[in-house]
Short mmCIF file of N, CA and C in Angstrom, two decimals:
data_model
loop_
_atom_site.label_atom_id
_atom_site.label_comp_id
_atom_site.label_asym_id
_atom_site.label_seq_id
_atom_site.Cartn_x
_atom_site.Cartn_y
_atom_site.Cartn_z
N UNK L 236 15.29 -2.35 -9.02
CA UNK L 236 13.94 -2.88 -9.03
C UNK L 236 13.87 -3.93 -10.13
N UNK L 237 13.45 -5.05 -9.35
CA UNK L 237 12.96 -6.09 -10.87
C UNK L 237 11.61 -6.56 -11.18
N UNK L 238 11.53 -5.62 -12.70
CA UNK L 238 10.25 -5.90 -12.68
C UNK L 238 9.45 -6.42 -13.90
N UNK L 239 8.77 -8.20 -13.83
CA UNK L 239 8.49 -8.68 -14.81
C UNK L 239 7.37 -8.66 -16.04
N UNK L 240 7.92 -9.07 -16.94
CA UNK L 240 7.11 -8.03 -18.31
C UNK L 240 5.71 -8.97 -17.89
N UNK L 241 5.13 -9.22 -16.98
CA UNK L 241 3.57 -9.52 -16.99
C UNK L 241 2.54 -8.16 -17.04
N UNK L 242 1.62 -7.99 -17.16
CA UNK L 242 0.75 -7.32 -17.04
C UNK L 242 0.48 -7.26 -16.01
N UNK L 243 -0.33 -7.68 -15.16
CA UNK L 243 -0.38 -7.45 -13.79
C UNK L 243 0.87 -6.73 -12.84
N UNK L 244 2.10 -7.29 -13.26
CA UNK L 244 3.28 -6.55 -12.69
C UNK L 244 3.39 -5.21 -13.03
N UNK L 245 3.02 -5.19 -14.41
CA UNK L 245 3.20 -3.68 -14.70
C UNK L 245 1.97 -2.92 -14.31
N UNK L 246 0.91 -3.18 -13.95
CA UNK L 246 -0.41 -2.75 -12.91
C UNK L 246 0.67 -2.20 -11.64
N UNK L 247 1.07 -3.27 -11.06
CA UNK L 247 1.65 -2.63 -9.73
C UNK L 247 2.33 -1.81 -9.56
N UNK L 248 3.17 -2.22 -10.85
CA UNK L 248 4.51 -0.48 -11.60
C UNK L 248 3.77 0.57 -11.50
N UNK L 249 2.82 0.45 -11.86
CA UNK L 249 1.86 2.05 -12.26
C UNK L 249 1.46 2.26 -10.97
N UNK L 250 1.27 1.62 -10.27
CA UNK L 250 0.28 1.46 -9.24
C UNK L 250 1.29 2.81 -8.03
N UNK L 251 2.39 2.12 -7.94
CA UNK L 251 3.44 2.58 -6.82
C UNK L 251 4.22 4.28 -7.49
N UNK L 252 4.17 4.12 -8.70
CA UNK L 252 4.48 5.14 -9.55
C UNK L 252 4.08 6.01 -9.16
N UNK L 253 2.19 6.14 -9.09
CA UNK L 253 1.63 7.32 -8.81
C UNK L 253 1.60 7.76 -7.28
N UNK L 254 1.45 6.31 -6.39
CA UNK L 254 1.41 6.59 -4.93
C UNK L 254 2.40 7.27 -4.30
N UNK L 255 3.28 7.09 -5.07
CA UNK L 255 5.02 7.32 -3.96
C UNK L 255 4.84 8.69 -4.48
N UNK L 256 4.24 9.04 -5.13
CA UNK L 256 4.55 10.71 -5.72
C UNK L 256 3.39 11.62 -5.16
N UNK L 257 2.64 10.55 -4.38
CA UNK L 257 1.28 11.26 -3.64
C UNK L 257 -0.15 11.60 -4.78
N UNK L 258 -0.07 11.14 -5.54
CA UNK L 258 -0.76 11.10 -6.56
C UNK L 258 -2.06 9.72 -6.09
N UNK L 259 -2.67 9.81 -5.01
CA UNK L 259 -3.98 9.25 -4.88
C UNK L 259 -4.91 8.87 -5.60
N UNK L 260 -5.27 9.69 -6.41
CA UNK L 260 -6.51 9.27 -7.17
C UNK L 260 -6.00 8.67 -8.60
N UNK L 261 -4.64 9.07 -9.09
CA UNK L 261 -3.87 8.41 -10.04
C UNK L 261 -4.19 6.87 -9.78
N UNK L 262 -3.61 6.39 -8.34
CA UNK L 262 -3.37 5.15 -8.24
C UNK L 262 -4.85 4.58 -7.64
N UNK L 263 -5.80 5.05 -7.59
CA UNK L 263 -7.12 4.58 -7.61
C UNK L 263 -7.32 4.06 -8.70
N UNK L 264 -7.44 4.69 -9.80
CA UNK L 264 -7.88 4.45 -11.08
C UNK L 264 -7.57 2.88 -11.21
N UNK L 265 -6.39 2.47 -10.65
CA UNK L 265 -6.37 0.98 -11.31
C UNK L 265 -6.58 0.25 -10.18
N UNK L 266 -7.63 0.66 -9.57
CA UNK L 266 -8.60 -0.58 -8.70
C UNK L 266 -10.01 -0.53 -8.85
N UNK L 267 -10.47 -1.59 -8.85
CA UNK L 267 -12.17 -1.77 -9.17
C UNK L 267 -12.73 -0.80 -8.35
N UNK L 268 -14.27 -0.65 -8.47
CA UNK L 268 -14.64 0.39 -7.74
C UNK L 268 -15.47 -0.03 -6.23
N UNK L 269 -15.51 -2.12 -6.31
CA UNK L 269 -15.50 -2.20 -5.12
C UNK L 269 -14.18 -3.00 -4.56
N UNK L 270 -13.15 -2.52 -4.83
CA UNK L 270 -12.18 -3.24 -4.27
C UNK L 270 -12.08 -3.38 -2.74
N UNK L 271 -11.31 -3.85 -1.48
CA UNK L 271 -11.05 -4.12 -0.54
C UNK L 271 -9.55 -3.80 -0.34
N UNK L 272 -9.39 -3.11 0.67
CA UNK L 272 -7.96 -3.31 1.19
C UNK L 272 -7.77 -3.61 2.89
N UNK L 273 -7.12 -4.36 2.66
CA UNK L 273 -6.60 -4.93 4.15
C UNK L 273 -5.63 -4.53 4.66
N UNK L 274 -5.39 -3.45 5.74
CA UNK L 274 -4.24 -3.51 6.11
C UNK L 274 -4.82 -3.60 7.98
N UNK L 275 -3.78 -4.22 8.64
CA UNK L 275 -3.68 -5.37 9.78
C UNK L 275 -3.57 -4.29 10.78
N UNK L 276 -3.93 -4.98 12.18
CA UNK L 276 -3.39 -4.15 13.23
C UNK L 276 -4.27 -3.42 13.88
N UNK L 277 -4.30 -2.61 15.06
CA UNK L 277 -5.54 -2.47 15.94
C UNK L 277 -5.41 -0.39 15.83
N UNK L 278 -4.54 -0.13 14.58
CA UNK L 278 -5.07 1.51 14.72
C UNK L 278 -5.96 1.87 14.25
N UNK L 279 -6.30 3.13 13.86
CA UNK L 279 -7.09 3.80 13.38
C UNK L 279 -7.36 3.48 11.93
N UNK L 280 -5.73 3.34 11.58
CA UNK L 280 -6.00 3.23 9.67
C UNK L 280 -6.36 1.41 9.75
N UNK L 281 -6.37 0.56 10.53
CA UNK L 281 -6.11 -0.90 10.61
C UNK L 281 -7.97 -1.47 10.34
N UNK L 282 -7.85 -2.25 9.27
CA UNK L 282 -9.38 -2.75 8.88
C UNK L 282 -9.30 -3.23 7.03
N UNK L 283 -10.48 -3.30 7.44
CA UNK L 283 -11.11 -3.46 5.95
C UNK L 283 -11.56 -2.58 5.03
N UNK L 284 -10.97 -1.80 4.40
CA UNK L 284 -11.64 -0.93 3.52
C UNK L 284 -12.05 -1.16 2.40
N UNK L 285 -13.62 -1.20 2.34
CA UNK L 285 -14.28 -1.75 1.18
C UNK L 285 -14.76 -0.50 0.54
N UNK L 286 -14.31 -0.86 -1.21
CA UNK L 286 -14.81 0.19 -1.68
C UNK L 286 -13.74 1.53 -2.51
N UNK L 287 -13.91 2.09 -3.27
CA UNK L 287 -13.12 2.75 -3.89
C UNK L 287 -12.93 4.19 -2.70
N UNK L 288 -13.83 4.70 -2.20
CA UNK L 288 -14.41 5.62 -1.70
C UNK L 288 -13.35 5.35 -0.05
N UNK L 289 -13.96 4.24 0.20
CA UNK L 289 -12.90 4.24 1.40
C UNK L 289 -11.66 3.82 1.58
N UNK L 290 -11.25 3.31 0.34
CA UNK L 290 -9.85 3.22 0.17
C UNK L 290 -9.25 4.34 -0.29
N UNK L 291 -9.80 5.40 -0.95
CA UNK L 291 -9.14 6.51 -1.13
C UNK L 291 -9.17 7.49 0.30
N UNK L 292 -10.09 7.17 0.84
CA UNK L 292 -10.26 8.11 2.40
C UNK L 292 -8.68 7.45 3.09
N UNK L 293 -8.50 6.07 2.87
CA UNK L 293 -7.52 5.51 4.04
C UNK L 293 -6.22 6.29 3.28
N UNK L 294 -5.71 5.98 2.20
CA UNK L 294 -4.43 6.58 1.98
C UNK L 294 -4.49 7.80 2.27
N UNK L 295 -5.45 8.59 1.91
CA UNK L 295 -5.04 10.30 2.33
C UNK L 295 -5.06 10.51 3.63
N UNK L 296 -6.20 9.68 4.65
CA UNK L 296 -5.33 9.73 5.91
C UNK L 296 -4.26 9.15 6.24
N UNK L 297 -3.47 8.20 5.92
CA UNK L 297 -1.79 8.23 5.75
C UNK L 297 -0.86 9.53 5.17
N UNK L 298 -1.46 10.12 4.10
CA UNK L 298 -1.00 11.19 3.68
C UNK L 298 -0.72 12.51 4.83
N UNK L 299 -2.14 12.26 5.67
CA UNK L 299 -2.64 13.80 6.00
C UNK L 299 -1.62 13.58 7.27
N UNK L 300 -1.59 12.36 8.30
CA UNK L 300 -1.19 12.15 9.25
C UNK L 300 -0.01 12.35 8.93
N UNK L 301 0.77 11.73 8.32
CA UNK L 301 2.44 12.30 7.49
C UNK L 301 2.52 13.30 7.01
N UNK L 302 1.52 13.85 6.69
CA UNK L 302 1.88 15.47 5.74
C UNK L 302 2.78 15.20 4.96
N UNK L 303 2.28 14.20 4.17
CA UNK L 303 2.84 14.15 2.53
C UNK L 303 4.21 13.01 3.09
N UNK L 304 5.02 13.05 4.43
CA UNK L 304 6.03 12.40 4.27
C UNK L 304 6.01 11.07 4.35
N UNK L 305 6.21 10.42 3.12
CA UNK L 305 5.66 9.22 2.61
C UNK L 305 6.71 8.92 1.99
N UNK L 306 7.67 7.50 2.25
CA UNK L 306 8.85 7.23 0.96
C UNK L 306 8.73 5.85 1.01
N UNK L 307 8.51 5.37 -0.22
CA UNK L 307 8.44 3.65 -0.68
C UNK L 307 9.62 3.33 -1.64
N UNK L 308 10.66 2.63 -1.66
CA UNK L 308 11.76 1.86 -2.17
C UNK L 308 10.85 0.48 -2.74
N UNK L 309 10.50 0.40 -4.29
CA UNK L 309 10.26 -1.07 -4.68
C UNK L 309 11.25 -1.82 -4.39
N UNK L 310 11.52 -3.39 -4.14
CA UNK L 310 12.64 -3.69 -4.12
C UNK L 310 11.87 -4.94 -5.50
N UNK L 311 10.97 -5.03 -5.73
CA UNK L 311 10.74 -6.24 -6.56
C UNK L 311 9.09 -6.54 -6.46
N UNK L 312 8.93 -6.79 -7.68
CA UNK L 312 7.03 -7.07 -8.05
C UNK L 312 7.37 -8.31 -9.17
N UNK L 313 6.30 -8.90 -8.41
CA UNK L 313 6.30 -10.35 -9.23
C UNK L 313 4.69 -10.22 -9.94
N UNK L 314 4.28 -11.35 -10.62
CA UNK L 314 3.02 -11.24 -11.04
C UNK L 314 2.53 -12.81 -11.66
N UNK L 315 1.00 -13.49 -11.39
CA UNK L 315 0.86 -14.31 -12.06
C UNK L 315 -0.44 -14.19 -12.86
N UNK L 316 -1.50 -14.59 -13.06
CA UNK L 316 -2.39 -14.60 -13.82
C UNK L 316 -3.61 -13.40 -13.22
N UNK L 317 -3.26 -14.34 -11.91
CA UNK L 317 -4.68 -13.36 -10.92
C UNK L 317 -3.98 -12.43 -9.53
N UNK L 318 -2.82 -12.55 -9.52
CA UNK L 318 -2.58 -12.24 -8.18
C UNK L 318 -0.75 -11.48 -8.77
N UNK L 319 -0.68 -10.90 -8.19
CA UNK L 319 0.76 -9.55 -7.80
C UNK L 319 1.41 -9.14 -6.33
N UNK L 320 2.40 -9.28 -6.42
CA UNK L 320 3.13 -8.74 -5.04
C UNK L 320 4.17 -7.81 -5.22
N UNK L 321 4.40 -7.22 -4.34
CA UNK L 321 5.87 -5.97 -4.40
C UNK L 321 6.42 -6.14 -2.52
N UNK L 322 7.65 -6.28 -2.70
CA UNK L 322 8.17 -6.18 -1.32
C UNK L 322 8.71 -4.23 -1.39
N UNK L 323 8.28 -3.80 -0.59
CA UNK L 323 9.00 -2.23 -0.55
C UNK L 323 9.53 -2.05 0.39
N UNK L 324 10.36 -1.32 0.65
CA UNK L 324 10.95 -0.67 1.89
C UNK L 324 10.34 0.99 2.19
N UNK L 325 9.63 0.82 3.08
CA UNK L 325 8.78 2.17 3.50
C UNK L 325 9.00 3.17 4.81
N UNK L 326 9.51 4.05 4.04
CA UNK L 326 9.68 5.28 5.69
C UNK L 326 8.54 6.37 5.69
N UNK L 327 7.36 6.03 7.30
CA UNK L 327 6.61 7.27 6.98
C UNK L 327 7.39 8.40 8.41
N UNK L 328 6.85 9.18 8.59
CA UNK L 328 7.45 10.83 9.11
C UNK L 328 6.05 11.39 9.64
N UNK L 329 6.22 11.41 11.34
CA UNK L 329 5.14 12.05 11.71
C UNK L 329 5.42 12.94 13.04
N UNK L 330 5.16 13.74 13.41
CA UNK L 330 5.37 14.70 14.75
C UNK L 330 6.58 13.92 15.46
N UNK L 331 7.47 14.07 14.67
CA UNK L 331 8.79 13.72 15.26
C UNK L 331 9.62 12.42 15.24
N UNK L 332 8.45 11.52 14.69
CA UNK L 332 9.20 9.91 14.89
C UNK L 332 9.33 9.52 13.55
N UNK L 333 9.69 8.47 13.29
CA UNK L 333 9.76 7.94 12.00
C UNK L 333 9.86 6.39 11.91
N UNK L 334 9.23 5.46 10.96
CA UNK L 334 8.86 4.27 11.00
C UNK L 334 9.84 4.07 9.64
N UNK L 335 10.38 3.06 9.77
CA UNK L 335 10.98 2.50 8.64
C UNK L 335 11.23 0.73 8.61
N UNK L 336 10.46 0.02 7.46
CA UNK L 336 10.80 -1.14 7.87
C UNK L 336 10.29 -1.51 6.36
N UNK L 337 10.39 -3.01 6.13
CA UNK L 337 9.94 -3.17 4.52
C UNK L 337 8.31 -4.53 5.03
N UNK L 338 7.82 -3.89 3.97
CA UNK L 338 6.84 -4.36 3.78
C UNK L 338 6.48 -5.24 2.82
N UNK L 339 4.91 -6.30 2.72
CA UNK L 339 4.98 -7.17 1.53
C UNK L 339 3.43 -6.66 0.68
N UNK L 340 2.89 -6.40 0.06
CA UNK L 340 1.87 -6.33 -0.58
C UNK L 340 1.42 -6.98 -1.38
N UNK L 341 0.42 -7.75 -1.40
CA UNK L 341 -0.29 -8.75 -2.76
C UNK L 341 -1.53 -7.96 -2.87
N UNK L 342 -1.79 -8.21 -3.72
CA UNK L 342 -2.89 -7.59 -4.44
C UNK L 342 -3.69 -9.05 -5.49
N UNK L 343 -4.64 -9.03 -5.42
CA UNK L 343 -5.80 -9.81 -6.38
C UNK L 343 -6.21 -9.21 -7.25
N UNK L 344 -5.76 -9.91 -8.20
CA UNK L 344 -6.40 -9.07 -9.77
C UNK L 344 -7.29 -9.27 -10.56
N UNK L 345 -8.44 -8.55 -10.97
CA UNK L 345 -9.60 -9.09 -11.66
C UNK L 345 -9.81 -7.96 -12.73
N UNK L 346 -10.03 -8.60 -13.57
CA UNK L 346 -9.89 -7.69 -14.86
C UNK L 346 -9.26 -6.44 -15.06
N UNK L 347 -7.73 -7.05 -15.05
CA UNK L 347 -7.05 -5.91 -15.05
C UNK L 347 -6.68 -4.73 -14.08
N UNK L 348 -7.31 -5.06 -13.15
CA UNK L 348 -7.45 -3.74 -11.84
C UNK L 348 -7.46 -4.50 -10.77
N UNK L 349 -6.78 -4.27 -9.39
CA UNK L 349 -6.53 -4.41 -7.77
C UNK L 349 -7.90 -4.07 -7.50
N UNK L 350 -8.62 -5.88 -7.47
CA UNK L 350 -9.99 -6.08 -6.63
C UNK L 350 -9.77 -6.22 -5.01
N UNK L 351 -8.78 -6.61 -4.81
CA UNK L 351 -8.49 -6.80 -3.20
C UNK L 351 -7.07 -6.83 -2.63
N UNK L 352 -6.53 -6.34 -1.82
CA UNK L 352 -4.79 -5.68 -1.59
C UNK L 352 -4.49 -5.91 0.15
N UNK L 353 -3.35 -6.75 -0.01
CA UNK L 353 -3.50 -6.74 1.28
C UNK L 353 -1.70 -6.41 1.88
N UNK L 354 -1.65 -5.97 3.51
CA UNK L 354 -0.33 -5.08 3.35
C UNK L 354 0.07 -5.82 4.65
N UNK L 355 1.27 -6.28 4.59
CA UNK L 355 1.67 -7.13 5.83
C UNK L 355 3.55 -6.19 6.03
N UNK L 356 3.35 -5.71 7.09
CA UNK L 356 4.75 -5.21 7.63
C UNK L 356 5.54 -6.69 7.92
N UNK L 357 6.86 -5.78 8.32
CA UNK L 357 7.96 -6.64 9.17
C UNK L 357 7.51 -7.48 10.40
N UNK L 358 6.95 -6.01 11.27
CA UNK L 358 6.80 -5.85 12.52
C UNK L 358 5.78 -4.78 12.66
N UNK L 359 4.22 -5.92 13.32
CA UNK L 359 2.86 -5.26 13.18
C UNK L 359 3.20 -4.37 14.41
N UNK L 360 3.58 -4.44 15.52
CA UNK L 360 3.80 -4.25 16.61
C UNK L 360 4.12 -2.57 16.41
N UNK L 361 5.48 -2.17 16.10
CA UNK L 361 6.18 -0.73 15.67
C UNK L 361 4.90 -0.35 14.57
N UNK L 362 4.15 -1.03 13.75
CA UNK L 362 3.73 -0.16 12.82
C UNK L 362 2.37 0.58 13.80
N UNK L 363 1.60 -0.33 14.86
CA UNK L 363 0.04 0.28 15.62
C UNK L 363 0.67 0.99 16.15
N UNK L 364 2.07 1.19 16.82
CA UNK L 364 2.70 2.15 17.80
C UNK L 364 2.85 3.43 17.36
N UNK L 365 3.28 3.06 15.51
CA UNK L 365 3.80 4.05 14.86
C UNK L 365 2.10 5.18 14.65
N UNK L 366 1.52 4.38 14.54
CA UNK L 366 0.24 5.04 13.92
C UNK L 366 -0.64 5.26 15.25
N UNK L 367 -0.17 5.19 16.40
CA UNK L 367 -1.20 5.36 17.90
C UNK L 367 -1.19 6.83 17.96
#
């Protein structure tokens, strides 16, 4: 993992730290309390989640639907003044199938905390299939 001594980078360090370990509300803490997250695609988890409240609802239904089986590989987090990215490699685990592909994440940073996050797969296609 390479990861640069910015502040914001090390936001995202913390950020993935607590998530990959299922630690939810850990990795809330370092987003505003009306942040936004975007993640793409026509499933269930696919939209806009505005809000601290419903961004913590969306990961634990990733959680609940996986039953915890959740694995993220950082491969690299960059960072500039206002804005952060991490490319990961992500396998989730659900009633038999399994999705594995790497992903890109940026995140918008406003005082110190992920005001808005957005999550772009390989291949949107396998991920609505994965989550139908």
């Amino acid at each position: 993992m390479k990861v640069v001594d910015h502040p914001n980078a090390k936001l995202m360090e913390a950020v993935y730290a607590a998530f990959t370990v299922g630690d939810v509300q850990k990795a809330a803490s370092y987003w505003t309390k009306d942040c936004v997250h975007y993640y793409p695609g026509t499933s269930e988890l696919s939209g806009a989640h505005e809000g601290i409240e419903s961004a913590l609802a969306f990961a634990g239904r990733m959680f609940e639907i996986c039953q915890g089986r959740i694995q993220m590989e950082i491969h690299e987090i960059g960072a500039s003044d206002s804005f952060a990215f991490a490319t990961v490699f992500t396998r989730y685990e659900r009633e038999g199938k399994s999705l594995e592909m790497p992903f890109v994440n940026v995140a918008r940073i406003q005082d110190g905390l992920i005001a808005e996050f957005w999550t772009y797969p390989e291949d949107q296609y396998a991920v609505d299939q994965f989550w139908a």
